[in-house]
Each structure stands twice: as structure tokens, then as C-alpha cells.
Amino acid sequence: LRRDIESRIHQLMTASTERSEGDAGQSLLDLVPGVDAVISVVALEGADAALLRAMGVVEGQPARVLRRAPFGGPLHVRVGEASFALGRPLAAAVMVASSPAGAGLGSGEATPAAAGKVG
Amino acid sequence: VTAAARPPVVALIGRPNSGKSSLFNRLTGGSAHVGNFPGVTVEILEASVVLPGGEAAQLVDLPGLYTLDARLDVASDERIARDFLARRREAGDRVIVVQVVDAAQLGLGLRLTRDLAVQEPELPLILVATQADALAAEGRGLDVAALSAALGVPVVLTSAREPAARGAVLAEVERALASGAEAPRPCPEFSPDELAARVTTQAEPRLAGRAARARTERIDAVLLHPLLGPLLFVAIMGGLFASVFLIADPATQLCDMATQRLGAWLRPVLGGELGASLVVDGALGGVGTVLAFLPQIVLLVAALDLLEASGYLARAAFLVDRLFRAYGLGGKAFVPLLTAHACAVPAIAATRVLREPRERLTAMLVIPLMTCSARLPVYTLVVAAFFGGGAWRKALICTGLYVAGLASGLLVAVVLRRTVTRGRSLPLALEMPAYRAPMLRATLARCRREAASFVRQAGTVILAASVVLWALLSVPVRGDATGAEPVIERSAAAALGRALEPVTRPLGFDWRLNVGLIGSFGARELMVGTLGVIFGIEKADEEPQPLVEKIKAARGPDGRPAYSTATAAALLAFFVLACQCISTLSAIRRETRSWRWPAFVLVYTYGLAYVVAAVVYQIVRAIS
């Protein structure tokens, strides 16, 4: 029995390590505070998705976790030009990729349809 | 008045913290009032402004919002703004939207612009980019012409701190109105972030955007520090309340004294005994009691406004979110619950920031338990009469009563979230604005508004209630049996109070306190005035002495002191818990659109107050 539990723990630990190392599966919740990243997907639906989108938490925005409130409290996150307090369930749904070199302020959301018609 | 003859509606729209309220204040000179719009149940500020050419316009400050998305809840600020615009247009009013954007966060503001262009393509729009000073301080600039060309609407770059902002914005409004059907409408075909990057010029790219951000991050490192942050939070809140009462106390005493002087001067002038009593004891007494804590309300409003405008309230919500979640509320509920310590009525309206309807309902249901400033005159009176001692002791008891109110509110929230308002909690999603020096003008304007609305209430509801109360107390309903019975003993209120004595005996209340409770049913602050009338008339022939002395000296039918420490403790417990406030109940009705929830609040708070007061009375009596 003991060996069984140990192997399970090992499994879980390696799984979580793999998850935090793999770019595609990493969320804001997994992101180490102070590390720059770019939002890849916001995996939410309905009103939550609409609100985050309107607030400016959208794909393509540079993101960085500034701090986490203790005891499972919210995350303080900088996204683009603004900073937000995001509850953990929301932060867990905001997937990020590691920041490409040179990405920072001003790298924006791409809307091909609009790009040509501006002005 | 036909729609065409009505002044045009200029609606200010913007993200929360975009500087919209500051600009509104600049445009109106602080002369705004709460508008009366048919079908709109929430408070929307409006003001009449005169455009440069002499035409009048109705300037409206819509709630801060991120989107006009229809998917959001009907009670949300987004929907309120959307419905407001739709109604004005249905009524045939000319409507112009002035969108306020923070020039230092242009990309975010343009997101809402695109939303407006898509959702409300027919609405003429003017874009006002504020915080020009902050932008300049960061070594950045804005290419106004390029932005205007890309959006197809006029753009004004200004700062609400600049007096010239008023003329510049109003001139643009006038120009748009003059062009009638040709008024500028935004083109929805742009990418917010790309456009923002293209029109923002960076004189010194190395520093761009860093100065203000670095400052905010430095402050956050202290205020949101894992250990220091919570300690500073408690210190800031404690300091806030302590200073409010420290400053308000002398002002309150001054108000009290002025009312008493006026009464003493009026009584002989008015002559006739009953008439003079009506004016002095009824009307002046009631309204005077209420006006006496106007200083506290104004100071609390000012302190809250300064905290909000500086950006700290969002940090406070971040800090307490985890704690509040244990009680089934989110960190955002902190702001309404804090506001409730000034007055429950604006706090009920402030629950609109809570997106999940059941969470919002829970907050509304427990807000009446917070220690609003109307409880303070009662606490002060009871503590002075029974617990005596120095200022320290008084402060300690009052702090205890504040904690008792908050603790009972949070405990009730836990119970409600497991029963009546069971349901999911939405995770926190809150913008943390950059720290800013508050604009004192805006704070003063808000204080003036709140004070005016409070005085208006004191002048109507409470005046009427005081007069009714006076009639109940001072007009005899039965003949004088012995020829020496005071009028008060023969009043309708006394009869009612006596009838209630069997019910309130477990709490140690006699008929006089019962009359006080009846008197304070509509507004708890009337307790002091009612007791004043009871004890004042009762001993009218004696040398007038302060109410405190009279209550101490009061005797029961058996000649022993009528009230003990146990009675006082029970009375305090009752006032901590009972929702003795018609205004709060009507605010809950307005927000929930049903009589069910105000009735629920009334029943549960009075039930709780009765039970807890009885327990407190029995325990304290057993101990002492």
C-alpha cells in the first residue's frame, strides 16, 4: 500500500512539474511572480469571458504576476497597460505562453480585418 | 415639453478610474444633483451646463463601465448605462456621448470606443483623453489629429485638473450638436492596441510609461506586502474612524448646542404651551438630533471618497478578498460594507459592483447590521448614562460595538449563503488603478451632495416622523384620573409602550424605553429625541437637567432605579442588530424590486435583536 501511495505521489508531482514547464498548459496561476509572459487563450465562457475581454485581459497581451495574496487569495496581475486583482479560478483560466524576446508594452491584439482599414 | 424643446443630453461614459468623475466635476463646477429619470432606479448624477453659444445641455454622469455587452446582468452598471441611452433616444431626446479615456491607458479606453461603435453605431461620439499631465510626465504625447482621423470623431486631449478643460470639451459638444444629423459617429474598424501604439508619441522611449507605473508598484510593494499590508490596512481603517470621530465630536456638540439655544429662545416667543412644545420638542428636537451627526456623515463620506480616488479601496478589496470569501462574500463587498459604516442607504446602491446576484443580495441583507452613524447618538447616550468612566472606556465600548456589528454581519452572511442565498461566488475581477492624488474639489462636491441629501431627508421624513411622534407623546388620549397625572402618562405612545411591557420584560425594557423603540422604528436616531421628550415632559416642572442625568435618575413603579447595567447592555445589543431605518428598507426594495427582501430584513433583524438582547440582559444580570 505504501509503495502504491508513493508511486502516486511521484506521478502527481511529475505531472504538475510537466504542466508548469509546458508552455501551452500554463495559466497565470502557475506563472512565477515577476516573470513576463503573453496571454495565449482565455478559457472562459459567458459573462466572465465578456467581462475579462472588456477589461482588457485578452489574447496577445503581455502579462506578469506581481504578487499573490496569501492563503489562496487573489492574484495581482499586470496585463498590458493596466493591473488587476484576479480571483484564482479566473487566473487559472487565463493561459499564458512564455514571453517572446522584445515583447512588452504596446504589443497588441491582432485584428487582421481591421488593420487595413484604419484611418 | 416636447422632445425637440428639451435640452440635449450629453452622456459621460468611461471605464472605472478613467477620470470621468473628475471631468464631470470640472464641467459642472460641482453643481450636480441626483437626476430623476423615469425607469432608472439607480442614482445617476446630472447637471445643467451652458454651452459657449448660450444653449443649455443636460450633462449626465453614467456609471463607470467596461463594455456595453448585453450579456451582463441587468443590475450591472453596464446594463444601466445601456438602458439609459436607449430610453433617452426612445423619448426622442438628442443624445451625444462623451467618452472619457485615460490617455496613459489609451488602448484600454479604445476598447470601449470600439464597443460603442459596434453596439450604438447611431450615437454621436466625442472622445476626451484626460490625464494629459500624467502622459506628459511620462515623456509621452498623443497625436490628436491622427487619432481623430482614425476614429472619425473629434478628440480632445486635456486634464480635469486644468480649468481650460471645461471650455474645450463644451465647445466640441456644441459643434457636434450644431452639425445635427451629420454629427460625428465612430468607425468601428480599428484595433485598439495598434491604434493606441500608433498615435502615442514617445519623446523619451526609454522612460515611456515607466514613471507612474514604477511609483504605483513601489507603493504597492508596501501597501500589499504580505505582512505589512494587512497591518497597514487595519491601521488605515482604524485611523480613519478615529480621526473622523475626533474631528466630528466638537462639531456635533456645537450643532447640539445651537439647537438647544434656538429652542430656549423660541419657547417664550411662541407662547402657547402646546404649540411651543410642538415646534420646540417635536420638530426642532427631532431634526436637531439628526443634524447633530451631519458632521460625522460628511467626514466619513470625505474619507471614503479620498480612499477611493487615491486608488486604495481596490487594494483593500484585494487584501480582504480571501477573508470575505470565508463568509460567502468577495473582496468587492468590502466597499459597500465600509460605506455602510457611514450610512446604509448609499451602501445598498454600492452593492451594484457585485456581479453575482445572490452575493449582491447577501451583502444588501447584512448591510443594515453595520454600525451606521445614526447609531452613534444612541450609543453615546447609553454609554454615558450607564458605563460612565473616561474617554478611553467610552472609546473601547464604542469600538466593541463596531466590531459586534461587523462580526454579526459576517456571521449572518455565512448563514444566509448556506440557506436563503445559497449559490456560487464569482471570483474577484477588479482593476487596480494607478495611485493618484485625489482632487479635493471633487471630494468637496460629493460631500456637499451627500450633506444636502441627508438634510433634505432630515427636513422631510424625519420632521414628519418627529411631529407624529410628538402627537403620540404629547396629546392625551384619556382623561386625568387623579388630577395630577402628567400628560405623557396619558398619551397614546404610553398606552402602546405599556401594552408592550410583557413582551419586552425579558429584555429589561420598561414602557418608556418601549416608547423610545416605537419612536425609533422609522429612524433609529429618533431614539434620543423620543427619550428626550419622554423624560423632558415628565419632569417639565423641575429644573431642566441633561437627558443622561434624567435616565440615571429614572425610577420604576416600585421606587427602585428603573434601569440597570443589564438594561443598558440589552439596549445596546438591540440597537446593534435591529434595522430601525425606513430609508434602508426602501433602498433594499428599490434595488431588489420586491417587498419580500425588505420584509425579510425587518423580521430577521428584529427577531435577532430581541433574542440577543434578552440573552445579554439575563447574562449581565446574573453576573452583576
XYZ file of C-alpha atoms in Angstrom:
743
model
C 0.000 0.000 0.000
C 2.756 2.393 0.998
C 4.607 1.830 -2.222
C 1.406 2.418 -4.116
C 0.860 5.778 -2.449
C 4.455 6.781 -3.014
C 4.256 5.992 -6.679
C 1.060 8.001 -6.938
C 2.643 10.977 -5.237
C 5.565 10.692 -7.620
C 3.180 10.558 -10.551
C 1.304 13.634 -9.385
C 4.497 15.555 -8.767
C 5.989 14.847 -12.132
C 2.650 15.656 -13.753
C 2.498 19.061 -12.101
C 6.122 19.771 -12.993
C 5.467 18.887 -16.597
C 2.413 21.105 -16.591
C 4.240 24.156 -15.312
C 7.092 23.605 -17.757
C 4.941 23.093 -20.808
C 4.032 26.409 -22.395
C 0.610 25.522 -23.753
C -0.802 24.307 -20.457
C 0.441 27.068 -18.213
C -2.016 29.518 -16.625
C -1.471 32.769 -14.742
C -1.880 30.718 -11.584
C 1.208 28.668 -12.458
C 3.265 31.646 -13.550
C 6.123 32.553 -11.220
C 5.663 36.142 -9.939
C 7.894 38.615 -11.753
C 8.201 36.529 -14.931
C 6.958 38.053 -18.190
C 4.552 36.082 -20.358
C 1.954 36.621 -23.075
C -1.693 35.618 -22.785
C -2.401 32.817 -25.278
C -6.004 31.797 -24.522
C -8.704 32.923 -22.102
C -10.574 29.695 -21.446
C -13.824 31.167 -20.161
C -17.379 31.493 -21.395
C -20.365 33.775 -20.912
C -20.338 36.822 -18.658
C -16.907 36.039 -17.149
C -15.334 35.947 -20.594
C -17.157 39.101 -21.685
C -16.023 40.979 -18.598
C -12.359 39.968 -18.832
C -12.348 40.754 -22.558
C -13.842 44.184 -21.909
C -11.395 44.854 -19.082
C -8.556 44.118 -21.465
C -7.472 40.647 -20.323
C -7.254 39.200 -23.850
C -5.037 37.069 -26.065
C -1.788 38.655 -27.137
C -1.446 40.938 -24.123
C 1.789 40.835 -22.149
C 1.143 39.619 -18.617
C 3.064 39.357 -15.388
C 2.015 38.170 -11.943
C 3.010 40.883 -9.454
C 2.019 39.064 -6.276
C -0.346 36.500 -4.839
C -2.468 37.178 -1.778
C -1.699 34.535 0.881
C -3.987 31.635 1.866
C -5.404 31.145 -1.620
C -6.385 34.770 -2.102
C -6.488 36.595 -5.458
C -3.558 37.337 -7.774
C -2.306 40.830 -8.539
C -1.554 40.772 -12.248
C -0.266 43.339 -14.720
C -1.842 42.889 -18.157
C -0.773 45.327 -20.843
C -1.179 48.872 -19.526
C -3.333 48.036 -16.517
C -3.162 45.916 -13.408
C -5.905 43.750 -11.973
C -6.852 41.680 -8.970
C -7.984 38.314 -10.289
C -9.520 35.546 -8.205
C -7.750 32.190 -8.544
C -10.494 30.497 -10.598
C -10.206 33.285 -13.186
C -6.419 33.301 -13.117
C -6.444 29.538 -13.692
C -8.454 30.065 -16.890
C -6.055 32.626 -18.367
C -3.452 30.584 -20.231
C -0.054 32.123 -20.953
C 2.972 31.405 -23.097
C 6.481 32.496 -22.222
C 7.191 35.982 -23.443
C 8.921 36.167 -26.846
C 12.026 38.337 -26.825
C 11.206 42.008 -27.285
C 7.558 41.619 -26.325
C 6.481 44.261 -23.880
C 4.352 47.325 -23.784
C 2.450 48.001 -26.956
C 2.393 44.526 -28.441
C -1.239 44.341 -29.230
C -4.111 42.114 -30.050
C -4.188 41.331 -33.759
C -7.369 42.001 -35.679
C -6.481 41.409 -39.350
C -9.880 42.522 -40.631
C -9.481 45.945 -39.097
C -5.800 46.531 -39.644
C -6.017 47.624 -43.252
C -8.930 49.955 -42.865
C -7.656 52.138 -40.042
C -7.561 55.814 -41.000
C -42.338 69.949 -23.092
C -41.707 68.286 -26.420
C -38.575 66.276 -27.033
C -37.248 68.807 -29.512
C -37.554 71.631 -26.986
C -35.802 69.688 -24.233
C -32.104 70.392 -23.774
C -29.839 67.820 -25.422
C -28.460 65.024 -23.252
C -24.671 64.835 -23.016
C -23.810 61.439 -21.504
C -20.367 60.930 -19.971
C -19.146 57.359 -20.401
C -15.876 55.758 -19.434
C -14.109 52.869 -17.748
C -13.975 52.930 -13.953
C -10.974 55.063 -12.863
C -10.749 56.729 -16.286
C -11.057 60.179 -14.721
C -14.687 60.501 -15.786
C -15.965 61.767 -12.445
C -13.181 64.341 -12.221
C -14.054 65.635 -15.678
C -17.763 65.683 -14.789
C -16.898 67.712 -11.741
C -14.790 70.093 -13.833
C -17.570 70.549 -16.409
C -20.269 71.176 -13.818
C -18.258 73.085 -11.248
C -19.565 70.637 -8.641
C -23.189 71.710 -9.038
C -24.579 68.267 -9.890
C -27.573 66.585 -8.285
C -29.086 63.111 -8.453
C -31.230 63.063 -11.560
C -34.802 61.881 -11.715
C -35.063 59.697 -14.799
C -38.186 57.632 -15.432
C -37.446 53.918 -15.335
C -33.967 54.395 -13.902
C -33.791 53.111 -10.342
C -30.194 53.898 -9.559
C -28.665 57.243 -8.766
C -27.301 58.945 -11.849
C -25.821 62.395 -11.413
C -26.913 65.157 -13.729
C -26.286 68.857 -14.083
C -27.348 71.603 -16.393
C -24.478 73.209 -18.288
C -24.485 76.213 -20.590
C -22.594 75.704 -23.840
C -20.338 78.523 -25.127
C -23.063 79.662 -27.546
C -25.633 80.007 -24.751
C -27.625 76.811 -25.283
C -28.311 74.690 -22.204
C -27.478 70.991 -22.143
C -28.162 68.251 -19.642
C -24.884 66.645 -18.603
C -25.251 63.103 -17.242
C -22.586 61.065 -15.453
C -23.224 57.405 -16.301
C -21.698 54.710 -14.094
C -18.172 53.561 -14.952
C -18.212 50.560 -17.285
C -16.006 48.338 -19.397
C -18.425 47.349 -22.133
C -21.991 47.708 -23.361
C -22.219 43.943 -23.712
C -25.818 42.801 -23.241
C -24.735 39.513 -21.691
C -24.003 41.174 -18.379
C -26.537 41.146 -15.553
C -29.471 43.602 -15.662
C -28.414 45.166 -12.388
C -24.874 45.812 -13.624
C -23.626 49.308 -14.333
C -23.125 48.263 -17.959
C -26.786 47.469 -18.439
C -27.905 50.542 -16.529
C -25.914 52.758 -18.899
C -27.135 50.876 -21.952
C -30.783 51.100 -20.876
C -30.380 54.764 -20.022
C -29.126 55.584 -23.517
C -31.891 53.521 -25.119
C -34.590 55.264 -23.080
C -33.345 58.764 -23.826
C -33.370 58.000 -27.523
C -36.818 56.408 -27.381
C -38.033 59.602 -25.711
C -36.735 61.448 -28.768
C -34.001 63.357 -26.930
C -30.889 64.470 -28.742
C -28.094 62.402 -27.189
C -24.340 62.890 -27.505
C -21.889 60.528 -25.847
C -18.663 61.930 -24.442
C -16.311 59.064 -23.784
C -13.588 59.749 -21.255
C -10.366 57.791 -21.710
C -7.213 57.792 -19.628
C -4.580 58.990 -22.119
C -1.981 56.914 -20.287
C -4.083 53.766 -20.921
C -5.362 54.626 -24.361
C -5.543 51.051 -25.662
C -7.956 50.040 -22.900
C -10.136 53.083 -23.420
C -10.308 52.497 -27.188
C -11.642 49.013 -26.491
C -14.777 50.659 -25.092
C -14.820 53.090 -28.040
C -14.961 50.159 -30.444
C -17.679 48.589 -28.316
C -19.697 51.824 -28.536
C -19.176 51.993 -32.285
C -20.398 48.429 -32.726
C -23.268 48.429 -30.224
C -24.502 52.025 -30.599
C -23.491 52.996 -34.155
C -26.104 55.782 -34.326
C -24.842 57.688 -31.286
C -22.678 60.755 -31.967
C -19.419 60.488 -30.023
C -16.704 62.791 -28.759
C -13.544 61.306 -27.261
C -11.947 63.149 -24.345
C -8.497 61.893 -23.396
C -7.760 63.051 -19.845
C -4.665 62.801 -17.652
C -2.712 64.772 -20.259
C -0.484 65.885 -17.381
C 0.311 62.298 -16.384
C 1.060 61.455 -20.005
C 3.423 64.408 -20.322
C 5.134 63.475 -17.075
C 5.922 60.103 -18.611
C 7.537 61.805 -21.593
C 4.732 60.737 -23.893
C 2.369 62.617 -26.146
C -0.779 61.992 -28.155
C -1.237 62.677 -31.870
C -4.774 64.056 -31.542
C -5.265 64.636 -35.279
C -4.250 61.081 -36.218
C -6.475 59.578 -33.524
C -9.409 61.732 -34.585
C -8.896 60.780 -38.241
C -8.723 57.071 -37.434
C -11.861 57.091 -35.272
C -13.867 59.585 -37.309
C -14.826 61.572 -34.204
C -13.422 64.703 -32.531
C -10.722 64.103 -29.910
C -9.895 66.471 -27.046
C -6.677 65.991 -25.068
C -6.901 67.653 -21.675
C -6.640 67.217 -17.936
C -9.526 67.502 -15.479
C -7.149 69.428 -13.248
C -6.997 72.207 -15.870
C -9.786 74.823 -15.723
C -9.475 75.167 -19.531
C -10.771 71.596 -19.943
C -14.327 72.840 -19.482
C -14.331 75.241 -22.420
C -12.517 72.831 -24.735
C -14.939 69.949 -24.138
C -18.111 72.050 -24.205
C -17.046 73.759 -27.457
C -16.665 70.344 -29.083
C -20.089 69.283 -27.740
C -21.641 72.401 -29.203
C -20.016 71.804 -32.569
C -21.329 68.235 -32.664
C -24.841 69.400 -31.724
C -24.770 72.076 -34.409
C -23.987 69.500 -37.082
C -27.264 67.717 -36.287
C -27.688 64.579 -38.341
C -24.116 64.963 -39.600
C -22.744 64.665 -36.053
C -19.574 62.557 -35.841
C -20.076 58.849 -35.295
C -17.226 56.469 -34.603
C -15.961 53.993 -37.151
C -15.705 50.523 -35.565
C -12.947 49.294 -37.858
C -9.792 49.617 -35.803
C -7.630 47.628 -33.455
C -7.486 49.385 -30.065
C -3.932 48.463 -29.136
C -2.450 49.076 -32.583
C -4.156 52.432 -32.886
C -3.064 53.423 -29.370
C 0.530 52.492 -30.166
C 0.413 54.402 -33.454
C -0.931 57.706 -32.064
C 1.031 57.740 -28.812
C 4.263 59.605 -29.369
C 7.190 58.842 -27.145
C 9.578 61.709 -26.658
C 11.743 59.577 -24.473
C 11.059 55.933 -25.280
C 13.311 54.662 -22.525
C 11.122 56.236 -19.845
C 7.793 55.879 -21.555
C 5.065 54.643 -19.275
C 7.530 53.750 -16.587
C 7.404 56.688 -14.179
C 3.812 56.399 -12.971
C 3.922 52.625 -13.084
C 7.127 52.454 -11.084
C 5.673 54.763 -8.454
C 2.489 52.701 -8.172
C 4.498 49.486 -7.953
C 6.725 50.945 -5.238
C 3.663 51.938 -3.188
C 2.054 48.553 -3.801
C 5.175 46.781 -2.587
C 4.479 48.335 0.812
C 0.672 48.505 0.934
C 0.218 44.975 -0.449
C 3.171 43.458 1.410
C 2.153 40.031 2.779
C 2.773 41.068 6.391
C 2.888 44.855 6.344
C -0.116 45.190 4.032
C -2.770 43.767 6.362
C -1.269 45.651 9.331
C -1.351 48.935 7.396
C -4.904 48.140 6.302
C -6.068 47.797 9.906
C -4.127 50.930 10.855
C -5.601 52.958 7.981
C -9.163 51.886 8.752
C -8.697 52.425 12.496
C -7.091 55.800 11.918
C -9.865 56.771 9.544
C -12.632 56.107 12.046
C -10.727 57.550 14.993
C -9.952 60.783 13.168
C -13.488 61.120 11.832
C -14.927 60.969 15.333
C -12.170 63.077 16.820
C -12.922 65.853 14.353
C -16.675 65.346 14.278
C -17.197 65.324 18.032
C -16.741 69.073 18.669
C -18.775 69.894 15.567
C -21.581 67.645 16.791
C -21.576 69.301 20.203
C -21.741 72.683 18.500
C -24.792 71.564 16.484
C -26.445 70.266 19.644
C -25.809 73.488 21.495
C -27.154 75.599 18.628
C -30.375 73.562 18.548
C -30.814 73.885 22.307
C -30.193 77.641 22.234
C -32.658 78.050 19.400
C -35.241 76.015 21.333
C -34.729 78.014 24.515
C -35.124 81.230 22.551
C -38.179 80.040 20.617
C -40.191 78.664 23.533
C -41.116 82.010 25.173
C -41.551 83.646 21.773
C -44.129 81.055 20.725
C -46.052 81.434 23.956
C -48.876 78.874 23.909
C -47.836 75.754 25.742
C -48.864 73.010 23.319
C -47.870 74.953 20.185
C -44.456 75.794 21.551
C -43.994 72.190 22.570
C -44.866 71.022 19.056
C -42.246 73.263 17.476
C -39.501 73.004 20.071
C -39.839 69.442 21.377
C -41.318 67.859 18.291
C -39.935 69.458 15.164
C -36.760 71.170 16.358
C -35.859 68.351 18.727
C -36.237 65.677 16.083
C -34.467 67.475 13.278
C -31.816 68.871 15.613
C -30.916 65.419 16.859
C -30.420 64.276 13.308
C -28.478 67.309 12.127
C -26.130 66.848 15.063
C -24.437 63.939 13.366
C -24.240 65.538 9.967
C -20.539 66.269 10.653
C -19.830 62.562 11.098
C -21.562 61.614 7.882
C -19.815 64.317 5.881
C -16.406 63.390 7.277
C -16.912 59.683 6.615
C -18.029 60.407 3.063
C -14.953 62.585 2.565
C -12.612 59.935 3.965
C -14.137 57.200 1.813
C -14.014 59.378 -1.280
C -10.339 60.195 -0.703
C -9.533 56.493 -0.256
C -11.431 55.647 -3.420
C -9.963 58.454 -5.525
C -6.411 57.659 -4.393
C -6.801 54.051 -5.554
C -6.558 52.427 -2.124
C -10.064 50.946 -1.971
C -9.238 48.500 -4.780
C -6.151 47.417 -2.784
C -8.303 46.964 0.300
C -10.632 44.700 -1.701
C -7.571 42.684 -2.822
C -6.367 42.334 0.775
C -9.672 41.250 2.317
C -10.922 39.096 -0.564
C -9.731 35.818 0.935
C -11.146 36.692 4.362
C -14.527 37.765 2.966
C -14.712 34.621 0.866
C -14.843 32.624 4.089
C -18.136 34.403 4.748
C -19.514 33.842 1.262
C -18.760 37.369 0.068
C -15.991 38.615 -2.207
C -13.438 41.347 -1.640
C -15.570 43.723 -3.674
C -18.228 43.539 -0.945
C -15.755 45.394 1.243
C -16.589 48.768 -0.297
C -20.364 48.622 0.311
C -19.803 47.220 3.803
C -17.365 50.019 4.604
C -19.729 52.643 3.171
C -22.448 51.201 5.406
C -20.494 52.471 8.399
C -21.453 55.964 7.269
C -24.969 55.204 6.050
C -26.676 52.050 4.792
C -28.625 53.785 2.018
C -25.697 54.611 -0.317
C -24.136 51.283 0.680
C -27.154 49.371 -0.663
C -26.699 51.151 -4.007
C -22.946 50.462 -3.889
C -23.590 46.691 -3.925
C -24.042 47.037 -7.694
C -20.319 46.344 -8.052
C -21.079 42.719 -7.062
C -21.751 40.782 -10.243
C -23.283 37.620 -8.807
C -26.930 38.429 -7.882
C -27.036 36.179 -4.810
C -23.797 37.534 -3.473
C -25.151 41.027 -4.005
C -28.391 40.155 -2.220
C -26.406 38.751 0.720
C -24.464 41.995 1.013
C -27.699 44.004 0.955
C -29.235 41.822 3.650
C -26.314 42.233 6.075
C -25.565 45.907 5.413
C -28.205 47.024 7.974
C -26.088 45.348 10.686
C -23.077 47.582 10.077
C -22.654 50.392 12.583
C -24.026 53.365 10.662
C -23.514 56.820 12.091
C -27.185 57.035 13.106
C -26.477 54.543 15.877
C -23.819 56.737 17.435
C -26.061 59.225 19.264
C -27.829 56.275 20.912
C -24.566 54.540 21.792
C -23.160 57.779 23.159
C -26.228 58.376 25.302
C -26.430 54.854 26.721
C -22.704 54.574 27.337
C -22.614 57.979 29.037
C -25.600 57.129 31.232
C -24.568 53.659 32.360
C -20.945 52.929 31.699
C -19.529 56.316 32.639
C -15.790 56.345 33.030
C -13.255 58.219 30.962
C -12.905 58.796 27.255
C -10.870 55.590 26.963
C -13.607 53.423 28.354
C -16.153 55.068 26.102
C -13.907 54.596 23.070
C -13.357 50.956 23.991
C -17.073 50.220 24.275
C -17.824 52.029 21.011
C -15.060 50.075 19.232
C -16.551 46.895 20.668
C -19.945 47.861 19.260
C -18.410 48.454 15.821
C -16.756 45.050 15.935
C -20.019 43.489 17.148
C -21.882 44.962 14.175
C -19.295 43.761 11.651
C -18.985 40.318 13.255
C -22.736 39.775 13.377
C -22.997 40.897 9.750
C -20.353 38.414 8.614
C -21.887 35.593 10.668
C -25.322 36.292 9.229
C -23.719 36.289 5.762
C -22.326 32.797 6.404
C -25.758 31.558 7.460
C -27.538 33.232 4.538
C -25.064 31.839 1.997
C -25.836 28.352 3.268
C -29.600 28.850 3.271
C -31.510 31.736 1.712
C -28.910 32.964 -0.773
C -27.110 29.697 -1.443
C -25.183 29.723 -4.703
C -21.810 30.186 -6.298
C -19.468 33.075 -5.593
C -17.856 34.850 -8.507
C -14.094 35.169 -8.335
C -12.636 38.634 -7.935
C -12.045 40.658 -11.115
C -11.090 44.196 -10.283
C -8.891 46.799 -11.893
C -6.213 48.190 -9.591
C -5.871 51.805 -10.714
C -2.594 53.706 -10.526
C -2.256 55.726 -7.326
C -3.290 59.324 -7.823
C -3.549 62.422 -5.706
C -7.298 62.938 -5.187
C -8.897 66.115 -6.484
C -10.176 67.942 -3.423
C -12.791 69.800 -5.446
C -14.440 66.539 -6.432
C -14.386 65.277 -2.856
C -15.904 68.512 -1.590
C -18.612 68.377 -4.252
C -19.506 64.850 -3.185
C -19.619 65.839 0.482
C -21.893 68.744 -0.363
C -24.224 66.436 -2.289
C -24.396 63.841 0.473
C -24.933 66.516 3.106
C -27.715 68.111 1.070
C -29.460 64.794 0.531
C -29.152 63.982 4.224
C -30.519 67.369 5.306
C -33.362 67.038 2.815
C -34.225 63.727 4.397
C -33.969 65.153 7.890
C -36.135 68.017 6.749
C -38.916 65.824 5.382
C -39.122 62.218 6.573
C -37.652 62.830 9.979
C -39.517 66.088 10.505
C -42.787 64.347 9.697
C -41.921 61.377 11.902
C -40.932 63.720 14.745
C -44.219 65.561 14.569
C -46.255 62.345 14.504
C -44.210 61.103 17.407
C -44.757 64.315 19.292
C -48.519 63.938 18.823
C -48.367 60.366 20.099
C -46.420 61.525 23.128
C -47.987 64.856 23.980
C -51.686 64.624 23.187
C -53.612 62.866 25.971
C -55.893 60.053 24.838
C -57.713 59.645 28.147
C -58.888 61.869 30.962
C -56.860 62.721 34.009
C -57.876 60.153 36.652
C -56.159 61.611 39.705
C -55.832 65.198 38.628
C -52.052 65.026 38.931
C -51.142 62.608 36.140
C -48.625 64.079 33.674
C -49.758 64.295 30.043
C -47.139 61.786 28.915
C -48.658 59.098 31.152
C -51.975 59.539 29.360
C -50.578 59.627 25.800
C -51.190 57.092 23.050
C -47.484 56.227 22.999
C -47.519 55.451 26.727
C -50.515 53.165 26.293
C -48.720 51.338 23.493
C -45.475 51.196 25.443
C -47.286 49.740 28.478
C -49.066 47.185 26.319
C -45.651 46.038 25.087
C -44.154 45.712 28.583
C -44.892 41.974 28.937
C -43.119 41.388 25.612
C -40.030 43.406 26.486
C -39.779 42.341 30.155
C -37.152 39.648 29.354
C -35.014 42.477 27.903
C -35.451 44.688 30.952
C -37.197 47.462 28.981
C -39.991 49.406 30.654
C -42.736 51.360 28.875
C -40.523 54.406 28.449
C -37.837 52.517 26.564
C -40.604 50.824 24.576
C -41.877 54.243 23.536
C -38.321 55.048 22.501
C -38.210 51.891 20.388
C -41.544 52.759 18.789
C -40.247 56.250 18.088
C -37.053 54.920 16.540
C -38.793 52.385 14.315
C -38.604 54.691 11.299
C -35.157 56.101 12.049
C -33.042 54.890 14.943
C -31.585 58.306 15.616
C -35.033 59.417 16.807
C -34.485 57.304 19.940
C -32.579 60.114 21.621
C -35.147 62.747 20.739
C -38.006 60.495 21.846
C -36.387 59.771 25.183
C -35.792 63.494 25.484
C -39.483 64.135 25.031
C -40.473 61.385 27.473
C -38.154 62.474 30.222
C -38.433 66.145 29.398
C -42.196 66.401 29.637
C -42.327 64.125 32.591
C -40.216 66.491 34.607
C -41.168 69.711 32.920
C -41.765 71.423 36.263
C -38.323 70.576 37.561
C -35.042 72.218 36.815
C -34.027 71.004 33.351
C -31.107 68.587 33.501
C -29.294 66.668 30.799
C -31.035 63.587 29.459
C -28.263 61.388 30.804
C -28.984 62.503 34.375
C -32.700 62.013 33.930
C -32.298 58.478 32.635
C -29.967 57.643 35.513
C -32.459 59.049 37.993
C -35.473 57.302 36.455
C -37.462 55.166 38.929
C -39.722 52.204 38.321
C -43.191 51.893 39.870
C -41.629 50.296 42.952
C -39.381 53.300 43.502
C -36.160 51.465 42.631
C -33.915 52.625 39.763
C -35.722 51.765 36.536
C -32.606 50.764 34.582
C -29.535 48.715 35.403
C -26.323 47.998 33.553
C -28.074 44.894 32.223
C -30.834 47.023 30.689
C -28.217 49.248 29.067
C -26.309 46.283 27.637
C -29.536 44.798 26.274
C -30.477 48.137 24.730
C -27.059 48.376 23.032
C -27.409 44.809 21.718
C -30.847 45.680 20.360
C -29.502 48.726 18.551
C -26.549 46.810 17.106
C -28.897 44.349 15.416
C -32.311 45.878 14.667
C -32.844 47.533 11.283
C -34.606 50.619 12.600
C -34.465 52.547 9.379
C -37.244 53.036 6.833
C -34.795 54.594 4.363
C -32.676 51.428 4.309
C -35.724 49.226 3.788
C -36.927 51.372 0.915
C -33.436 51.299 -0.632
C -33.479 47.486 -0.498
C -36.920 47.486 -2.096
C -35.701 49.797 -4.833
C -32.691 47.611 -5.630
C -34.436 44.220 -5.380
C -37.707 45.439 -6.898
C -39.656 43.438 -4.344
C -41.119 43.908 -0.862
C -40.014 40.434 0.053
C -36.422 41.305 0.937
C -37.063 44.439 2.983
C -39.704 42.420 4.899
C -37.126 39.673 5.392
C -34.582 42.178 6.744
C -37.139 43.686 9.102
C -38.190 40.309 10.502
C -34.746 38.774 10.854
C -33.036 41.827 12.367
C -35.809 42.470 14.905
C -36.007 38.770 15.749
C -32.255 38.576 16.214
C -32.208 41.843 18.172
C -34.927 40.597 20.523
C -33.306 37.236 21.211
C -29.765 38.575 21.625
C -30.908 41.490 23.810
C -32.803 39.067 26.051
C -29.769 36.784 26.363
C -27.471 39.737 27.068
C -29.878 41.075 29.714
C -30.125 37.780 31.534
C -26.364 37.148 31.430
C -25.358 40.617 32.610
C -27.991 40.494 35.376
C -26.732 37.132 36.532
C -23.143 38.411 36.664
C -23.816 41.698 38.453
